[in-house]
């Protein structure tokens, strides 16, 4: 997919909070003016109460403003802003694949990443969109072990957009090269007798063609969330993730041993196979209770269901590839994939601090439980080394496509 290079328009709609207005009178000398300040904050999960300079690790936070300025719309775009992260084989654009400090993990699976501290990279759910993401954290080195599953080089944590107990909203639309159209919306409000409920809805829709002939993608995502301030010391947050994507299987173009390449716009797959369809439905429930100013309990439960299904015509491997013989006939085979996964994560932690004499101690103790189930079904038709009905002439691909 390409980044948009031309912005047709961007519109923002703000819904202000309506409140009665009364004329202000100047206070007399005997009156004391007391300013009322409301502080709303939540402690970050599984991070501990430490400042950045106090951590023996090199972490990086890519904020929403920087993501917007860079035109980043998916996780791969965001990670390009980190010098410690490099792109890897993303299986024809069907998932996120990256390495942190040179460690890439299993190249046959999507790279693992976290969402609010919960493992979310497992399963085949398509590339992650940034519409519902507030910031991207790159946790470098062994600190990723605090979250369980992670590579030695580090891990990536996505912080989602949650209710801020405001009444506001915005709508954004972009148009770019290859007829890329994208719409994003973000609306939030409050409810309840004392506005103890915060509601937020984030969503996006994208439809785009590509520099590759016949390749077109369509994506849809919804990310509602609700926060309930039960009391001054207790809060509960629920988030839902729903995403549908249609992505053709595009592994690039063919080349010969003398580095003769086919045109970059040539699609060597089969348009008649249709796109790969991915879907994800995820839930996160998190509760926080502050026993005092120094001690707190944080518990969370996450469940994610993903599916990945579709057909693809792929190029044969070297031993059966006729392209290396005549430089024009590309031998292909047909494959059908159907992957489904369920992922359950439960986490709990206690964090606090205490003093012994002049020494200050900050403690973080927690544990997690993971259950991951992956079912996959694959069918394949593969002809012999001789030319077959699945072959394609790279010099005239239109003759073979349907």
mmCIF file of C-alpha atoms in Angstrom:
data_model
loop_
_atom_site.group_PDB
_atom_site.id
_atom_site.type_symbol
_atom_site.label_atom_id
_atom_site.label_comp_id
_atom_site.label_asym_id
_atom_site.label_seq_id
_atom_site.Cartn_x
_atom_site.Cartn_y
_atom_site.Cartn_z
ATOM 1 C CA UNK A 1 0.000 0.000 0.000
ATOM 2 C CA UNK A 2 1.153 3.549 -0.626
ATOM 3 C CA UNK A 3 1.101 6.519 1.648
ATOM 4 C CA UNK A 4 -1.157 9.393 0.523
ATOM 5 C CA UNK A 5 0.835 12.120 -1.181
ATOM 6 C CA UNK A 6 -2.012 14.544 -1.802
ATOM 7 C CA UNK A 7 -4.493 15.735 0.773
ATOM 8 C CA UNK A 8 -7.798 16.781 -0.674
ATOM 9 C CA UNK A 9 -9.374 18.054 2.508
ATOM 10 C CA UNK A 10 -9.405 17.511 6.228
ATOM 11 C CA UNK A 11 -12.305 18.591 8.371
ATOM 12 C CA UNK A 12 -12.632 18.680 12.124
ATOM 13 C CA UNK A 13 -15.915 18.963 13.941
ATOM 14 C CA UNK A 14 -15.864 19.898 17.594
ATOM 15 C CA UNK A 15 -18.925 19.498 19.766
ATOM 16 C CA UNK A 16 -18.484 21.835 22.708
ATOM 17 C CA UNK A 17 -19.945 21.144 26.091
ATOM 18 C CA UNK A 18 -22.908 23.415 26.678
ATOM 19 C CA UNK A 19 -23.100 24.918 30.144
ATOM 20 C CA UNK A 20 -25.032 27.857 31.609
ATOM 21 C CA UNK A 21 -23.073 31.109 31.683
ATOM 22 C CA UNK A 22 -23.485 33.638 34.456
ATOM 23 C CA UNK A 23 -22.004 37.117 34.752
ATOM 24 C CA UNK A 24 -18.870 37.227 36.852
ATOM 25 C CA UNK A 25 -18.499 39.710 39.657
ATOM 26 C CA UNK A 26 -15.210 40.956 40.958
ATOM 27 C CA UNK A 27 -14.365 39.453 44.359
ATOM 28 C CA UNK A 28 -14.227 41.801 47.312
ATOM 29 C CA UNK A 29 -11.190 42.108 49.521
ATOM 30 C CA UNK A 30 -12.803 39.889 52.158
ATOM 31 C CA UNK A 31 -13.538 37.065 49.695
ATOM 32 C CA UNK A 32 -11.093 34.285 48.916
ATOM 33 C CA UNK A 33 -10.990 32.910 45.384
ATOM 34 C CA UNK A 34 -10.541 29.120 45.369
ATOM 35 C CA UNK A 35 -9.696 27.519 42.049
ATOM 36 C CA UNK A 36 -11.210 24.088 41.545
ATOM 37 C CA UNK A 37 -8.955 21.666 39.656
ATOM 38 C CA UNK A 38 -9.980 18.212 38.413
ATOM 39 C CA UNK A 39 -7.229 15.680 37.758
ATOM 40 C CA UNK A 40 -8.105 12.608 35.704
ATOM 41 C CA UNK A 41 -5.394 9.988 35.270
ATOM 42 C CA UNK A 42 -4.838 6.284 35.030
ATOM 43 C CA UNK A 43 -1.658 4.426 35.813
ATOM 44 C CA UNK A 44 -0.110 2.679 32.831
ATOM 45 C CA UNK A 45 -0.442 -1.091 32.891
ATOM 46 C CA UNK A 46 2.599 -3.234 33.648
ATOM 47 C CA UNK A 47 4.967 -0.270 33.508
ATOM 48 C CA UNK A 48 5.583 0.596 37.140
ATOM 49 C CA UNK A 49 5.748 4.089 38.598
ATOM 50 C CA UNK A 50 9.037 5.085 37.000
ATOM 51 C CA UNK A 51 10.131 8.102 35.029
ATOM 52 C CA UNK A 52 11.865 7.579 31.691
ATOM 53 C CA UNK A 53 15.256 8.639 33.057
ATOM 54 C CA UNK A 54 14.944 6.165 35.941
ATOM 55 C CA UNK A 55 14.598 3.098 33.718
ATOM 56 C CA UNK A 56 17.733 1.148 32.757
ATOM 57 C CA UNK A 57 16.487 0.767 29.184
ATOM 58 C CA UNK A 58 16.187 2.810 26.005
ATOM 59 C CA UNK A 59 12.500 3.207 25.199
ATOM 60 C CA UNK A 60 10.854 5.284 22.507
ATOM 61 C CA UNK A 61 7.328 6.679 22.400
ATOM 62 C CA UNK A 62 5.905 7.757 19.045
ATOM 63 C CA UNK A 63 3.049 10.136 19.875
ATOM 64 C CA UNK A 64 -0.136 10.666 17.877
ATOM 65 C CA UNK A 65 0.951 14.114 16.647
ATOM 66 C CA UNK A 66 4.105 12.669 15.091
ATOM 67 C CA UNK A 67 2.154 9.798 13.536
ATOM 68 C CA UNK A 68 -0.253 12.245 11.930
ATOM 69 C CA UNK A 69 2.501 14.532 10.662
ATOM 70 C CA UNK A 70 4.277 11.553 9.093
ATOM 71 C CA UNK A 71 1.082 10.338 7.413
ATOM 72 C CA UNK A 72 1.281 6.967 9.182
ATOM 73 C CA UNK A 73 -1.905 4.925 8.851
ATOM 74 C CA UNK A 74 -0.716 1.434 9.817
ATOM 75 C CA UNK A 75 1.798 -0.088 12.191
ATOM 76 C CA UNK A 76 4.490 -0.537 9.537
ATOM 77 C CA UNK A 77 4.419 3.202 8.798
ATOM 78 C CA UNK A 78 4.753 4.025 12.499
ATOM 79 C CA UNK A 79 7.701 1.707 13.067
ATOM 80 C CA UNK A 80 9.570 3.335 10.179
ATOM 81 C CA UNK A 81 10.014 6.267 12.589
ATOM 82 C CA UNK A 82 12.142 4.153 14.936
ATOM 83 C CA UNK A 83 15.814 3.590 14.129
ATOM 84 C CA UNK A 84 15.779 0.299 16.067
ATOM 85 C CA UNK A 85 13.019 -1.307 13.975
ATOM 86 C CA UNK A 86 13.315 -2.635 10.408
ATOM 87 C CA UNK A 87 10.658 -4.074 8.112
ATOM 88 C CA UNK A 88 10.674 -7.780 7.302
ATOM 89 C CA UNK A 89 8.761 -10.059 4.928
ATOM 90 C CA UNK A 90 5.101 -9.138 5.461
ATOM 91 C CA UNK A 91 3.734 -12.058 3.402
ATOM 92 C CA UNK A 92 2.447 -9.949 0.543
ATOM 93 C CA UNK A 93 1.088 -7.203 2.793
ATOM 94 C CA UNK A 94 -1.088 -9.568 4.812
ATOM 95 C CA UNK A 95 0.437 -8.918 8.235
ATOM 96 C CA UNK A 96 2.948 -6.817 10.168
ATOM 97 C CA UNK A 97 6.513 -8.102 10.167
ATOM 98 C CA UNK A 98 9.468 -6.296 11.723
ATOM 99 C CA UNK A 99 12.682 -6.807 13.646
ATOM 100 C CA UNK A 100 13.821 -4.927 16.753
ATOM 101 C CA UNK A 101 17.571 -4.502 17.043
ATOM 102 C CA UNK A 102 18.053 -7.193 14.422
ATOM 103 C CA UNK A 103 15.872 -9.891 16.035
ATOM 104 C CA UNK A 104 13.025 -10.802 13.694
ATOM 105 C CA UNK A 105 11.450 -13.846 15.362
ATOM 106 C CA UNK A 106 9.610 -16.484 13.313
ATOM 107 C CA UNK A 107 9.442 -15.310 9.684
ATOM 108 C CA UNK A 108 6.427 -17.575 9.022
ATOM 109 C CA UNK A 109 4.233 -15.781 11.559
ATOM 110 C CA UNK A 110 3.212 -12.159 12.140
ATOM 111 C CA UNK A 111 5.532 -10.254 14.449
ATOM 112 C CA UNK A 112 4.347 -10.097 18.029
ATOM 113 C CA UNK A 113 3.170 -6.789 19.446
ATOM 114 C CA UNK A 114 1.152 -5.664 22.445
ATOM 115 C CA UNK A 115 -1.991 -3.587 22.859
ATOM 116 C CA UNK A 116 -2.158 -1.899 26.275
ATOM 117 C CA UNK A 117 0.224 -4.562 27.555
ATOM 118 C CA UNK A 118 -1.830 -7.487 26.194
ATOM 119 C CA UNK A 119 -0.341 -9.798 23.574
ATOM 120 C CA UNK A 120 -2.153 -9.090 20.313
ATOM 121 C CA UNK A 121 0.237 -10.099 17.541
ATOM 122 C CA UNK A 122 -0.693 -13.757 17.545
ATOM 123 C CA UNK A 123 -3.138 -14.969 14.974
ATOM 124 C CA UNK A 124 -3.633 -13.816 11.394
ATOM 125 C CA UNK A 125 -5.695 -10.639 11.511
ATOM 126 C CA UNK A 126 -4.114 -8.526 8.768
ATOM 127 C CA UNK A 127 -1.966 -5.415 9.253
ATOM 128 C CA UNK A 128 -2.815 -3.282 12.284
ATOM 129 C CA UNK A 129 -4.386 0.110 11.572
ATOM 130 C CA UNK A 130 -3.550 3.186 13.672
ATOM 131 C CA UNK A 131 -7.020 4.769 13.697
ATOM 132 C CA UNK A 132 -7.646 3.778 17.327
ATOM 133 C CA UNK A 133 -4.045 4.192 18.517
ATOM 134 C CA UNK A 134 -2.876 7.086 20.702
ATOM 135 C CA UNK A 135 0.838 6.251 20.693
ATOM 136 C CA UNK A 136 3.303 3.514 19.749
ATOM 137 C CA UNK A 137 5.962 2.427 22.237
ATOM 138 C CA UNK A 138 9.145 0.627 21.242
ATOM 139 C CA UNK A 139 10.444 -1.187 24.338
ATOM 140 C CA UNK A 140 14.029 -2.085 23.552
ATOM 141 C CA UNK A 141 16.111 -4.863 25.026
ATOM 142 C CA UNK A 142 15.131 -7.378 27.723
ATOM 143 C CA UNK A 143 12.512 -5.061 29.237
ATOM 144 C CA UNK A 144 10.000 -6.732 26.923
ATOM 145 C CA UNK A 145 10.177 -9.746 29.263
ATOM 146 C CA UNK A 146 7.875 -7.831 31.643
ATOM 147 C CA UNK A 147 5.057 -8.467 29.173
ATOM 148 C CA UNK A 148 5.648 -12.194 28.643
ATOM 149 C CA UNK A 149 5.959 -13.018 24.934
ATOM 150 C CA UNK A 150 8.604 -10.893 23.246
ATOM 151 C CA UNK A 151 11.744 -11.069 21.162
ATOM 152 C CA UNK A 152 15.227 -10.517 22.659
ATOM 153 C CA UNK A 153 15.624 -7.245 20.772
ATOM 154 C CA UNK A 154 12.507 -5.747 22.317
ATOM 155 C CA UNK A 155 8.814 -5.461 21.692
ATOM 156 C CA UNK A 156 6.215 -2.968 20.491
ATOM 157 C CA UNK A 157 3.296 -1.789 22.632
ATOM 158 C CA UNK A 158 0.300 0.086 21.214
ATOM 159 C CA UNK A 159 -1.599 2.468 23.496
ATOM 160 C CA UNK A 160 -5.229 2.810 22.428
ATOM 161 C CA UNK A 161 -7.490 5.840 22.515
ATOM 162 C CA UNK A 162 -9.669 5.742 25.618
ATOM 163 C CA UNK A 163 -12.406 8.038 26.952
ATOM 164 C CA UNK A 164 -11.086 11.353 28.284
ATOM 165 C CA UNK A 165 -14.413 12.453 29.820
ATOM 166 C CA UNK A 166 -14.857 15.168 27.219
ATOM 167 C CA UNK A 167 -17.593 16.001 24.752
ATOM 168 C CA UNK A 168 -15.902 16.419 21.438
ATOM 169 C CA UNK A 169 -15.437 14.795 18.065
ATOM 170 C CA UNK A 170 -13.642 15.064 14.765
ATOM 171 C CA UNK A 171 -13.908 13.739 11.230
ATOM 172 C CA UNK A 172 -10.971 13.403 8.862
ATOM 173 C CA UNK A 173 -10.934 12.515 5.168
ATOM 174 C CA UNK A 174 -7.943 12.025 2.881
ATOM 175 C CA UNK A 175 -7.440 11.322 -0.796
ATOM 176 C CA UNK A 176 -4.127 10.173 -2.240
ATOM 177 C CA UNK A 177 -2.386 8.489 -5.126
ATOM 178 C CA UNK A 178 -3.922 5.460 -6.799
ATOM 179 C CA UNK A 179 -7.403 6.599 -5.746
ATOM 180 C CA UNK A 180 -6.800 6.070 -2.061
ATOM 181 C CA UNK A 181 -9.823 7.265 -0.068
ATOM 182 C CA UNK A 182 -9.818 7.144 3.715
ATOM 183 C CA UNK A 183 -12.255 8.390 6.353
ATOM 184 C CA UNK A 184 -11.610 8.510 10.103
ATOM 185 C CA UNK A 185 -13.955 9.528 12.918
ATOM 186 C CA UNK A 186 -13.451 10.035 16.650
ATOM 187 C CA UNK A 187 -16.352 11.002 18.929
ATOM 188 C CA UNK A 188 -16.499 10.967 22.715
ATOM 189 C CA UNK A 189 -18.934 12.089 25.382
ATOM 190 C CA UNK A 190 -19.951 11.487 28.993
ATOM 191 C CA UNK A 191 -23.013 9.962 30.635
ATOM 192 C CA UNK A 192 -24.417 9.256 34.075
ATOM 193 C CA UNK A 193 -25.722 11.377 36.911
ATOM 194 C CA UNK A 194 -22.296 12.781 37.718
ATOM 195 C CA UNK A 195 -20.672 12.124 34.336
ATOM 196 C CA UNK A 196 -19.059 9.034 35.784
ATOM 197 C CA UNK A 197 -19.226 7.252 32.402
ATOM 198 C CA UNK A 198 -16.865 8.148 29.588
ATOM 199 C CA UNK A 199 -17.789 6.935 26.088
ATOM 200 C CA UNK A 200 -15.660 6.990 22.955
ATOM 201 C CA UNK A 201 -16.079 5.694 19.418
ATOM 202 C CA UNK A 202 -13.255 5.598 16.876
ATOM 203 C CA UNK A 203 -13.634 4.202 13.374
ATOM 204 C CA UNK A 204 -12.197 4.239 9.869
ATOM 205 C CA UNK A 205 -12.931 3.136 6.319
ATOM 206 C CA UNK A 206 -10.389 2.903 3.512
ATOM 207 C CA UNK A 207 -10.574 1.919 -0.132
ATOM 208 C CA UNK A 208 -7.490 2.109 -2.342
ATOM 209 C CA UNK A 209 -5.993 0.840 -5.536
ATOM 210 C CA UNK A 210 -2.253 0.283 -5.946
ATOM 211 C CA UNK A 211 0.673 0.827 -8.282
ATOM 212 C CA UNK A 212 0.179 -2.882 -9.053
ATOM 213 C CA UNK A 213 -2.428 -3.663 -11.718
ATOM 214 C CA UNK A 214 -5.761 -5.117 -10.477
ATOM 215 C CA UNK A 215 -4.685 -4.869 -6.798
ATOM 216 C CA UNK A 216 -7.257 -3.104 -4.620
ATOM 217 C CA UNK A 217 -7.709 -3.156 -0.850
ATOM 218 C CA UNK A 218 -10.677 -2.362 1.377
ATOM 219 C CA UNK A 219 -10.558 -1.945 5.162
ATOM 220 C CA UNK A 220 -13.077 -1.178 7.889
ATOM 221 C CA UNK A 221 -12.498 -0.792 11.623
ATOM 222 C CA UNK A 222 -14.492 0.174 14.738
ATOM 223 C CA UNK A 223 -12.990 0.750 18.204
ATOM 224 C CA UNK A 224 -15.599 1.677 20.851
ATOM 225 C CA UNK A 225 -14.593 2.023 24.505
ATOM 226 C CA UNK A 226 -16.203 2.918 27.824
ATOM 227 C CA UNK A 227 -14.713 3.910 31.177
ATOM 228 C CA UNK A 228 -16.694 3.826 34.419
ATOM 229 C CA UNK A 229 -15.348 5.726 37.399
ATOM 230 C CA UNK A 230 -16.951 3.631 40.114
ATOM 231 C CA UNK A 231 -15.451 5.821 42.826
ATOM 232 C CA UNK A 232 -12.499 8.106 43.372
ATOM 233 C CA UNK A 233 -10.324 5.017 43.866
ATOM 234 C CA UNK A 234 -11.804 2.513 41.391
ATOM 235 C CA UNK A 235 -12.333 2.555 37.632
ATOM 236 C CA UNK A 236 -13.249 -0.020 34.980
ATOM 237 C CA UNK A 237 -12.509 0.243 31.238
ATOM 238 C CA UNK A 238 -13.841 -1.907 28.403
ATOM 239 C CA UNK A 239 -12.602 -1.743 24.806
ATOM 240 C CA UNK A 240 -13.736 -3.520 21.659
ATOM 241 C CA UNK A 241 -11.794 -4.004 18.434
ATOM 242 C CA UNK A 242 -13.516 -4.951 15.184
ATOM 243 C CA UNK A 243 -11.680 -4.941 11.855
ATOM 244 C CA UNK A 244 -12.445 -6.365 8.412
ATOM 245 C CA UNK A 245 -9.943 -6.246 5.567
ATOM 246 C CA UNK A 246 -9.830 -7.459 1.963
ATOM 247 C CA UNK A 247 -6.229 -7.657 0.720
ATOM 248 C CA UNK A 248 -5.018 -9.365 -2.493
ATOM 249 C CA UNK A 249 -2.053 -11.674 -2.074
ATOM 250 C CA UNK A 250 0.807 -9.755 -3.740
ATOM 251 C CA UNK A 251 4.335 -11.145 -3.369
ATOM 252 C CA UNK A 252 6.039 -8.823 -5.870
ATOM 253 C CA UNK A 253 7.346 -9.310 -9.403
ATOM 254 C CA UNK A 254 9.516 -11.945 -11.071
ATOM 255 C CA UNK A 255 13.179 -11.572 -11.990
ATOM 256 C CA UNK A 256 15.713 -13.749 -13.788
ATOM 257 C CA UNK A 257 19.263 -14.625 -12.847
ATOM 258 C CA UNK A 258 20.618 -11.838 -15.054
ATOM 259 C CA UNK A 259 18.457 -9.382 -13.081
ATOM 260 C CA UNK A 260 15.916 -8.934 -15.797
ATOM 261 C CA UNK A 261 12.775 -7.679 -14.044
ATOM 262 C CA UNK A 262 9.187 -7.557 -15.164
ATOM 263 C CA UNK A 263 7.491 -4.133 -14.869
ATOM 264 C CA UNK A 264 6.673 -3.184 -11.278
ATOM 265 C CA UNK A 265 2.995 -2.752 -12.084
ATOM 266 C CA UNK A 266 2.649 -6.388 -13.225
ATOM 267 C CA UNK A 267 0.555 -8.516 -10.864
ATOM 268 C CA UNK A 268 1.808 -12.101 -11.093
ATOM 269 C CA UNK A 269 -1.046 -13.463 -8.995
ATOM 270 C CA UNK A 270 -4.517 -14.250 -10.315
ATOM 271 C CA UNK A 271 -7.177 -11.493 -10.004
ATOM 272 C CA UNK A 272 -9.879 -14.143 -10.357
ATOM 273 C CA UNK A 273 -8.807 -15.634 -7.026
ATOM 274 C CA UNK A 274 -10.195 -12.605 -5.222
ATOM 275 C CA UNK A 275 -8.722 -11.019 -2.084
ATOM 276 C CA UNK A 276 -7.670 -12.574 1.181
ATOM 277 C CA UNK A 277 -10.319 -11.701 3.792
ATOM 278 C CA UNK A 278 -9.268 -11.124 7.388
ATOM 279 C CA UNK A 279 -11.405 -10.331 10.417
ATOM 280 C CA UNK A 280 -10.660 -9.672 14.065
ATOM 281 C CA UNK A 281 -12.963 -9.255 17.053
ATOM 282 C CA UNK A 282 -11.175 -8.359 20.264
ATOM 283 C CA UNK A 283 -12.209 -7.448 23.798
ATOM 284 C CA UNK A 284 -10.234 -5.902 26.652
ATOM 285 C CA UNK A 285 -11.519 -5.399 30.198
ATOM 286 C CA UNK A 286 -9.349 -3.625 32.746
ATOM 287 C CA UNK A 287 -10.007 -2.645 36.372
ATOM 288 C CA UNK A 288 -7.846 -0.423 38.561
ATOM 289 C CA UNK A 289 -8.166 0.167 42.303
ATOM 290 C CA UNK A 290 -6.014 2.506 44.370
ATOM 291 C CA UNK A 291 -5.655 1.355 47.962
ATOM 292 C CA UNK A 292 -3.781 4.546 48.809
ATOM 293 C CA UNK A 293 -1.622 7.145 47.135
ATOM 294 C CA UNK A 294 1.235 4.626 47.032
ATOM 295 C CA UNK A 295 -0.393 1.238 46.402
ATOM 296 C CA UNK A 296 -2.703 0.070 43.615
ATOM 297 C CA UNK A 297 -4.102 -3.069 41.997
ATOM 298 C CA UNK A 298 -4.523 -3.498 38.253
ATOM 299 C CA UNK A 299 -6.263 -6.499 36.662
ATOM 300 C CA UNK A 300 -7.139 -7.156 33.043
ATOM 301 C CA UNK A 301 -8.698 -9.719 30.734
ATOM 302 C CA UNK A 302 -8.294 -9.849 26.965
ATOM 303 C CA UNK A 303 -9.884 -12.077 24.326
ATOM 304 C CA UNK A 304 -9.190 -11.946 20.582
ATOM 305 C CA UNK A 305 -10.748 -13.960 17.759
ATOM 306 C CA UNK A 306 -9.193 -13.769 14.274
ATOM 307 C CA UNK A 307 -9.854 -15.318 10.872
ATOM 308 C CA UNK A 308 -7.886 -15.390 7.619
ATOM 309 C CA UNK A 309 -9.357 -16.942 4.456
ATOM 310 C CA UNK A 310 -8.836 -16.779 0.714
ATOM 311 C CA UNK A 311 -7.331 -18.116 -2.499
ATOM 312 C CA UNK A 312 -4.005 -17.243 -4.095
ATOM 313 C CA UNK A 313 -1.983 -18.214 -7.166
ATOM 314 C CA UNK A 314 1.677 -18.157 -6.163
ATOM 315 C CA UNK A 315 4.934 -18.561 -8.049
ATOM 316 C CA UNK A 316 6.567 -21.981 -7.981
ATOM 317 C CA UNK A 317 9.906 -22.539 -6.310
ATOM 318 C CA UNK A 318 13.248 -22.798 -8.128
ATOM 319 C CA UNK A 319 13.153 -26.523 -8.898
ATOM 320 C CA UNK A 320 9.895 -26.229 -10.863
ATOM 321 C CA UNK A 321 10.193 -22.683 -12.161
ATOM 322 C CA UNK A 322 10.142 -22.425 -15.976
ATOM 323 C CA UNK A 323 10.819 -18.682 -15.804
ATOM 324 C CA UNK A 324 14.516 -19.424 -15.318
ATOM 325 C CA UNK A 325 14.510 -21.339 -18.632
ATOM 326 C CA UNK A 326 12.817 -18.955 -21.072
ATOM 327 C CA UNK A 327 12.658 -15.692 -19.104
ATOM 328 C CA UNK A 328 8.952 -15.168 -19.777
ATOM 329 C CA UNK A 329 6.807 -18.097 -18.569
ATOM 330 C CA UNK A 330 6.184 -17.929 -14.830
ATOM 331 C CA UNK A 331 5.052 -21.232 -13.323
ATOM 332 C CA UNK A 332 2.484 -20.889 -10.539
ATOM 333 C CA UNK A 333 0.529 -23.061 -8.131
ATOM 334 C CA UNK A 334 -2.843 -22.523 -6.453
ATOM 335 C CA UNK A 335 -3.393 -22.453 -2.698
ATOM 336 C CA UNK A 336 -6.433 -21.999 -0.435
ATOM 337 C CA UNK A 337 -5.934 -20.930 3.180
ATOM 338 C CA UNK A 338 -8.318 -20.849 6.119
ATOM 339 C CA UNK A 339 -6.808 -19.840 9.483
ATOM 340 C CA UNK A 340 -8.754 -19.230 12.692
ATOM 341 C CA UNK A 341 -7.406 -18.395 16.134
ATOM 342 C CA UNK A 342 -8.625 -17.678 19.661
ATOM 343 C CA UNK A 343 -6.433 -15.926 22.185
ATOM 344 C CA UNK A 344 -7.195 -15.429 25.889
ATOM 345 C CA UNK A 345 -4.957 -13.388 28.202
ATOM 346 C CA UNK A 346 -5.460 -12.626 31.905
ATOM 347 C CA UNK A 347 -3.116 -10.332 33.838
ATOM 348 C CA UNK A 348 -2.924 -8.932 37.354
ATOM 349 C CA UNK A 349 -0.371 -6.771 39.132
ATOM 350 C CA UNK A 350 0.206 -4.914 42.374
ATOM 351 C CA UNK A 351 2.368 -1.799 42.373
ATOM 352 C CA UNK A 352 3.485 0.399 45.208
ATOM 353 C CA UNK A 353 6.314 2.095 47.014
ATOM 354 C CA UNK A 354 7.718 2.290 50.531
ATOM 355 C CA UNK A 355 10.725 3.700 52.356
ATOM 356 C CA UNK A 356 13.359 2.140 54.577
ATOM 357 C CA UNK A 357 15.252 4.957 56.160
ATOM 358 C CA UNK A 358 16.474 7.267 53.417
ATOM 359 C CA UNK A 359 15.941 4.653 50.683
ATOM 360 C CA UNK A 360 12.848 4.685 48.489
ATOM 361 C CA UNK A 361 11.629 1.384 47.023
ATOM 362 C CA UNK A 362 9.127 0.938 44.203
ATOM 363 C CA UNK A 363 7.685 -2.528 43.720
ATOM 364 C CA UNK A 364 5.854 -4.121 40.802
ATOM 365 C CA UNK A 365 4.625 -7.718 41.159
ATOM 366 C CA UNK A 366 2.325 -9.449 38.701
ATOM 367 C CA UNK A 367 1.485 -12.523 36.693
ATOM 368 C CA UNK A 368 -0.353 -13.520 33.554
ATOM 369 C CA UNK A 369 -2.090 -16.482 31.941
ATOM 370 C CA UNK A 370 -2.173 -17.095 28.180
ATOM 371 C CA UNK A 371 -4.175 -19.600 26.137
ATOM 372 C CA UNK A 372 -3.741 -19.561 22.358
ATOM 373 C CA UNK A 373 -5.464 -21.873 19.870
ATOM 374 C CA UNK A 374 -4.761 -21.831 16.127
ATOM 375 C CA UNK A 375 -6.604 -23.949 13.553
ATOM 376 C CA UNK A 376 -5.551 -23.912 9.933
ATOM 377 C CA UNK A 377 -6.642 -25.647 6.774
ATOM 378 C CA UNK A 378 -4.701 -25.490 3.478
ATOM 379 C CA UNK A 379 -5.427 -26.904 0.009
ATOM 380 C CA UNK A 380 -2.886 -26.796 -2.817
ATOM 381 C CA UNK A 381 -2.818 -27.629 -6.525
ATOM 382 C CA UNK A 382 0.698 -27.773 -7.943
ATOM 383 C CA UNK A 383 1.503 -28.739 -11.578
ATOM 384 C CA UNK A 384 4.744 -30.347 -12.711
ATOM 385 C CA UNK A 385 7.796 -28.535 -13.980
ATOM 386 C CA UNK A 386 6.338 -28.351 -17.487
ATOM 387 C CA UNK A 387 4.057 -25.443 -18.486
ATOM 388 C CA UNK A 388 0.535 -25.781 -17.144
ATOM 389 C CA UNK A 389 -2.783 -23.961 -17.000
ATOM 390 C CA UNK A 390 -1.678 -21.919 -13.995
ATOM 391 C CA UNK A 391 1.356 -20.400 -15.778
ATOM 392 C CA UNK A 392 1.549 -16.735 -16.759
ATOM 393 C CA UNK A 393 3.453 -14.938 -19.523
ATOM 394 C CA UNK A 394 5.206 -12.088 -17.701
ATOM 395 C CA UNK A 395 5.662 -10.181 -20.985
ATOM 396 C CA UNK A 396 1.922 -10.272 -21.713
ATOM 397 C CA UNK A 397 0.088 -11.033 -18.439
ATOM 398 C CA UNK A 398 -3.274 -9.769 -19.705
ATOM 399 C CA UNK A 399 -3.496 -12.798 -21.991
ATOM 400 C CA UNK A 400 -3.651 -15.150 -19.005
ATOM 401 C CA UNK A 401 -5.626 -13.176 -16.415
ATOM 402 C CA UNK A 402 -9.338 -13.512 -15.907
#
